[in-house]
Amino acid sequence: MQKDRHSKIEKIGHHIPEFPGYRAVNFDETDRQLRHFLHRRLDEIRDDLRESIEGLPSGGAPRQALGDCLRQLEEIGKRLEEPLSPQTEASATRDQEEALLDFDLNLLDKTAALSTAVGDISRLGGGPATQTLLTSLIEDFEDLLHQRAKIVETL
């Protein structure tokens, strides 16, 4: 994404009020804000998924597959609780901040897509297409978090 820094921070700020970016203030606080927001959103998504699973016939393959997705989301939530870097005075270069902001925007988009996919379970059922979509979105989310963590490790 080639948006300017200000518009990226503004877009993230719609989800995380007063989001300062990674060069404006202490990096750890900005990182904590993002992880906290993502963790809260995943909690909501997991709760909705849990309710959807409970509404499916017991013992069925969809229930088991979606239960696996629920466990994956729980593991991601646990990882989001931990700071990525023990550094307290880390700061990002312009390029690093640009990359982090891009990952942050993509992660926000993935949480929205996950929420929509989980919401569709009660309407469409937990069939193979829903399972595949949900699994793919979770894998994409994990991949984005992993790539973002690599950037943070370089700070």
mmCIF file of C-alpha atoms in Angstrom:
data_model
loop_
_atom_site.group_PDB
_atom_site.id
_atom_site.type_symbol
_atom_site.label_atom_id
_atom_site.label_comp_id
_atom_site.label_asym_id
_atom_site.label_seq_id
_atom_site.Cartn_x
_atom_site.Cartn_y
_atom_site.Cartn_z
ATOM 1 C CA MET A 1 0.000 0.000 0.000
ATOM 2 C CA GLN A 2 1.343 3.388 -0.909
ATOM 3 C CA LYS A 3 -0.733 5.762 1.189
ATOM 4 C CA ASP A 4 0.976 8.510 3.101
ATOM 5 C CA ARG A 5 1.754 8.071 6.792
ATOM 6 C CA HIS A 6 -0.936 10.460 8.011
ATOM 7 C CA SER A 7 -3.806 8.793 6.152
ATOM 8 C CA LYS A 8 -2.733 5.336 7.368
ATOM 9 C CA ILE A 9 -2.563 6.510 10.971
ATOM 10 C CA GLU A 10 -5.937 8.222 10.545
ATOM 11 C CA LYS A 11 -7.532 5.041 9.177
ATOM 12 C CA ILE A 12 -6.151 2.959 12.055
ATOM 13 C CA GLY A 13 -7.308 5.730 14.394
ATOM 14 C CA HIS A 14 -10.898 5.010 13.392
ATOM 15 C CA HIS A 15 -10.463 1.685 15.199
ATOM 16 C CA ILE A 16 -7.930 2.689 17.838
ATOM 17 C CA PRO A 17 -8.569 6.259 19.032
ATOM 18 C CA GLU A 18 -5.501 8.482 19.313
ATOM 19 C CA PHE A 19 -3.282 5.934 17.546
ATOM 20 C CA PRO A 20 0.007 7.864 17.274
ATOM 21 C CA GLY A 21 2.030 5.773 14.810
ATOM 22 C CA TYR A 22 5.378 4.203 15.544
ATOM 23 C CA ARG A 23 7.646 7.213 15.324
ATOM 24 C CA ALA A 24 5.578 9.719 17.282
ATOM 25 C CA VAL A 25 5.838 8.170 20.752
ATOM 26 C CA ASN A 26 7.207 5.166 22.557
ATOM 27 C CA PHE A 27 7.010 2.241 20.157
ATOM 28 C CA ASP A 28 6.010 -0.209 22.883
ATOM 29 C CA GLU A 29 2.898 1.790 23.755
ATOM 30 C CA THR A 30 1.795 1.987 20.123
ATOM 31 C CA ASP A 31 2.429 -1.741 19.664
ATOM 32 C CA ARG A 32 0.511 -2.472 22.877
ATOM 33 C CA GLN A 33 -2.468 -0.435 21.686
ATOM 34 C CA LEU A 34 -2.671 -2.375 18.442
ATOM 35 C CA ARG A 35 -2.244 -5.788 20.080
ATOM 36 C CA HIS A 36 -4.843 -4.889 22.720
ATOM 37 C CA PHE A 37 -7.366 -3.848 20.064
ATOM 38 C CA LEU A 38 -6.752 -6.991 17.982
ATOM 39 C CA HIS A 39 -7.042 -9.150 21.092
ATOM 40 C CA ARG A 40 -10.407 -7.585 22.002
ATOM 41 C CA ARG A 41 -11.710 -8.055 18.457
ATOM 42 C CA LEU A 42 -10.577 -11.692 18.409
ATOM 43 C CA ASP A 43 -12.314 -12.219 21.775
ATOM 44 C CA GLU A 44 -15.555 -10.971 20.210
ATOM 45 C CA ILE A 45 -15.049 -13.147 17.125
ATOM 46 C CA ARG A 46 -14.288 -16.212 19.275
ATOM 47 C CA ASP A 47 -17.426 -15.597 21.351
ATOM 48 C CA ASP A 48 -19.525 -15.363 18.180
ATOM 49 C CA LEU A 49 -17.881 -18.484 16.763
ATOM 50 C CA ARG A 50 -18.480 -20.377 20.002
ATOM 51 C CA GLU A 51 -22.180 -19.441 19.873
ATOM 52 C CA SER A 52 -22.392 -20.481 16.216
ATOM 53 C CA ILE A 53 -20.771 -23.834 16.977
ATOM 54 C CA GLU A 54 -23.227 -24.454 19.806
ATOM 55 C CA GLY A 55 -26.060 -23.911 17.312
ATOM 56 C CA LEU A 56 -24.801 -26.685 15.006
ATOM 57 C CA PRO A 57 -25.818 -30.343 15.337
ATOM 58 C CA SER A 58 -23.571 -32.104 17.832
ATOM 59 C CA GLY A 59 -21.044 -34.626 16.617
ATOM 60 C CA GLY A 60 -20.967 -33.325 13.058
ATOM 61 C CA ALA A 61 -17.886 -32.617 10.966
ATOM 62 C CA PRO A 62 -18.681 -28.879 10.704
ATOM 63 C CA ARG A 63 -18.778 -28.589 14.473
ATOM 64 C CA GLN A 64 -15.385 -30.284 14.809
ATOM 65 C CA ALA A 65 -13.750 -28.261 12.002
ATOM 66 C CA LEU A 66 -15.061 -24.982 13.382
ATOM 67 C CA GLY A 67 -13.929 -26.059 16.844
ATOM 68 C CA ASP A 68 -10.419 -26.353 15.399
ATOM 69 C CA CYS A 69 -10.751 -22.784 14.099
ATOM 70 C CA LEU A 70 -11.859 -21.682 17.561
ATOM 71 C CA ARG A 71 -8.750 -23.234 19.111
ATOM 72 C CA GLN A 72 -6.534 -21.519 16.529
ATOM 73 C CA LEU A 73 -8.088 -18.173 17.380
ATOM 74 C CA GLU A 74 -7.528 -18.826 21.082
ATOM 75 C CA GLU A 75 -3.830 -19.503 20.416
ATOM 76 C CA ILE A 76 -3.502 -16.309 18.399
ATOM 77 C CA GLY A 77 -5.161 -14.410 21.254
ATOM 78 C CA LYS A 78 -2.597 -15.774 23.709
ATOM 79 C CA ARG A 79 0.248 -14.632 21.449
ATOM 80 C CA LEU A 80 -1.264 -11.159 21.193
ATOM 81 C CA GLU A 81 -1.132 -10.822 24.972
ATOM 82 C CA GLU A 82 2.668 -10.994 24.912
ATOM 83 C CA PRO A 83 4.775 -7.985 23.853
ATOM 84 C CA LEU A 84 6.754 -8.684 20.707
ATOM 85 C CA SER A 85 9.904 -6.990 21.904
ATOM 86 C CA PRO A 86 11.461 -6.570 25.344
ATOM 87 C CA GLN A 87 12.925 -3.227 24.255
ATOM 88 C CA THR A 88 11.458 -0.136 25.856
ATOM 89 C CA GLU A 89 13.122 2.520 23.730
ATOM 90 C CA ALA A 90 12.633 1.055 20.273
ATOM 91 C CA SER A 91 11.831 3.419 17.454
ATOM 92 C CA ALA A 92 10.969 2.786 13.845
ATOM 93 C CA THR A 93 12.524 4.298 10.757
ATOM 94 C CA ARG A 94 10.187 5.816 8.180
ATOM 95 C CA ASP A 95 10.316 2.605 6.083
ATOM 96 C CA GLN A 96 9.769 0.361 9.102
ATOM 97 C CA GLU A 97 6.839 2.463 10.232
ATOM 98 C CA GLU A 98 5.378 2.335 6.729
ATOM 99 C CA ALA A 99 5.619 -1.460 6.717
ATOM 100 C CA LEU A 100 4.135 -1.743 10.222
ATOM 101 C CA LEU A 101 1.241 0.540 9.334
ATOM 102 C CA ASP A 102 0.545 -1.557 6.236
ATOM 103 C CA PHE A 103 0.511 -4.729 8.333
ATOM 104 C CA ASP A 104 -1.719 -3.047 10.914
ATOM 105 C CA LEU A 105 -4.233 -2.024 8.255
ATOM 106 C CA ASN A 106 -4.197 -5.533 6.792
ATOM 107 C CA LEU A 107 -4.716 -7.058 10.237
ATOM 108 C CA LEU A 108 -7.685 -4.750 10.826
ATOM 109 C CA ASP A 109 -9.127 -5.812 7.469
ATOM 110 C CA LYS A 110 -8.636 -9.493 8.379
ATOM 111 C CA THR A 111 -10.457 -9.067 11.692
ATOM 112 C CA ALA A 112 -13.376 -7.527 9.800
ATOM 113 C CA ALA A 113 -13.356 -10.422 7.315
ATOM 114 C CA LEU A 114 -13.167 -12.962 10.154
ATOM 115 C CA SER A 115 -16.087 -11.307 11.892
ATOM 116 C CA THR A 116 -18.159 -11.402 8.701
ATOM 117 C CA ALA A 117 -17.275 -15.048 8.028
ATOM 118 C CA VAL A 118 -18.210 -16.072 11.563
ATOM 119 C CA GLY A 119 -21.449 -14.107 11.312
ATOM 120 C CA ASP A 120 -22.312 -16.021 8.142
ATOM 121 C CA ILE A 121 -22.112 -19.373 9.943
ATOM 122 C CA SER A 122 -25.502 -18.975 11.577
ATOM 123 C CA ARG A 123 -27.008 -17.843 8.276
ATOM 124 C CA LEU A 124 -25.260 -20.292 5.919
ATOM 125 C CA GLY A 125 -24.296 -23.114 8.258
ATOM 126 C CA GLY A 126 -20.819 -24.420 8.895
ATOM 127 C CA GLY A 127 -20.387 -26.258 5.612
ATOM 128 C CA PRO A 128 -17.132 -26.913 3.755
ATOM 129 C CA ALA A 129 -17.069 -23.523 2.019
ATOM 130 C CA THR A 130 -17.432 -21.700 5.340
ATOM 131 C CA GLN A 131 -14.803 -23.900 6.968
ATOM 132 C CA THR A 132 -12.354 -23.294 4.117
ATOM 133 C CA LEU A 133 -12.911 -19.541 4.186
ATOM 134 C CA LEU A 134 -12.521 -19.311 7.942
ATOM 135 C CA THR A 135 -9.388 -21.478 7.939
ATOM 136 C CA SER A 136 -7.878 -19.386 5.144
ATOM 137 C CA LEU A 137 -8.613 -16.113 6.941
ATOM 138 C CA ILE A 138 -7.079 -17.408 10.162
ATOM 139 C CA GLU A 139 -3.963 -18.570 8.309
ATOM 140 C CA ASP A 140 -3.676 -15.171 6.599
ATOM 141 C CA PHE A 141 -4.060 -13.415 9.954
ATOM 142 C CA GLU A 142 -1.342 -15.585 11.516
ATOM 143 C CA ASP A 143 0.956 -14.972 8.557
ATOM 144 C CA LEU A 144 0.502 -11.208 8.839
ATOM 145 C CA LEU A 145 1.250 -11.327 12.566
ATOM 146 C CA HIS A 146 4.370 -13.397 11.918
ATOM 147 C CA GLN A 147 5.647 -11.025 9.222
ATOM 148 C CA ARG A 148 4.899 -8.034 11.432
ATOM 149 C CA ALA A 149 6.792 -9.664 14.311
ATOM 150 C CA LYS A 150 9.863 -9.990 12.061
ATOM 151 C CA ILE A 151 9.871 -6.243 11.511
ATOM 152 C CA VAL A 152 9.438 -5.558 15.211
ATOM 153 C CA GLU A 153 12.378 -7.842 16.001
ATOM 154 C CA THR A 154 14.634 -5.637 13.852
ATOM 155 C CA LEU A 155 13.882 -2.532 15.926
#
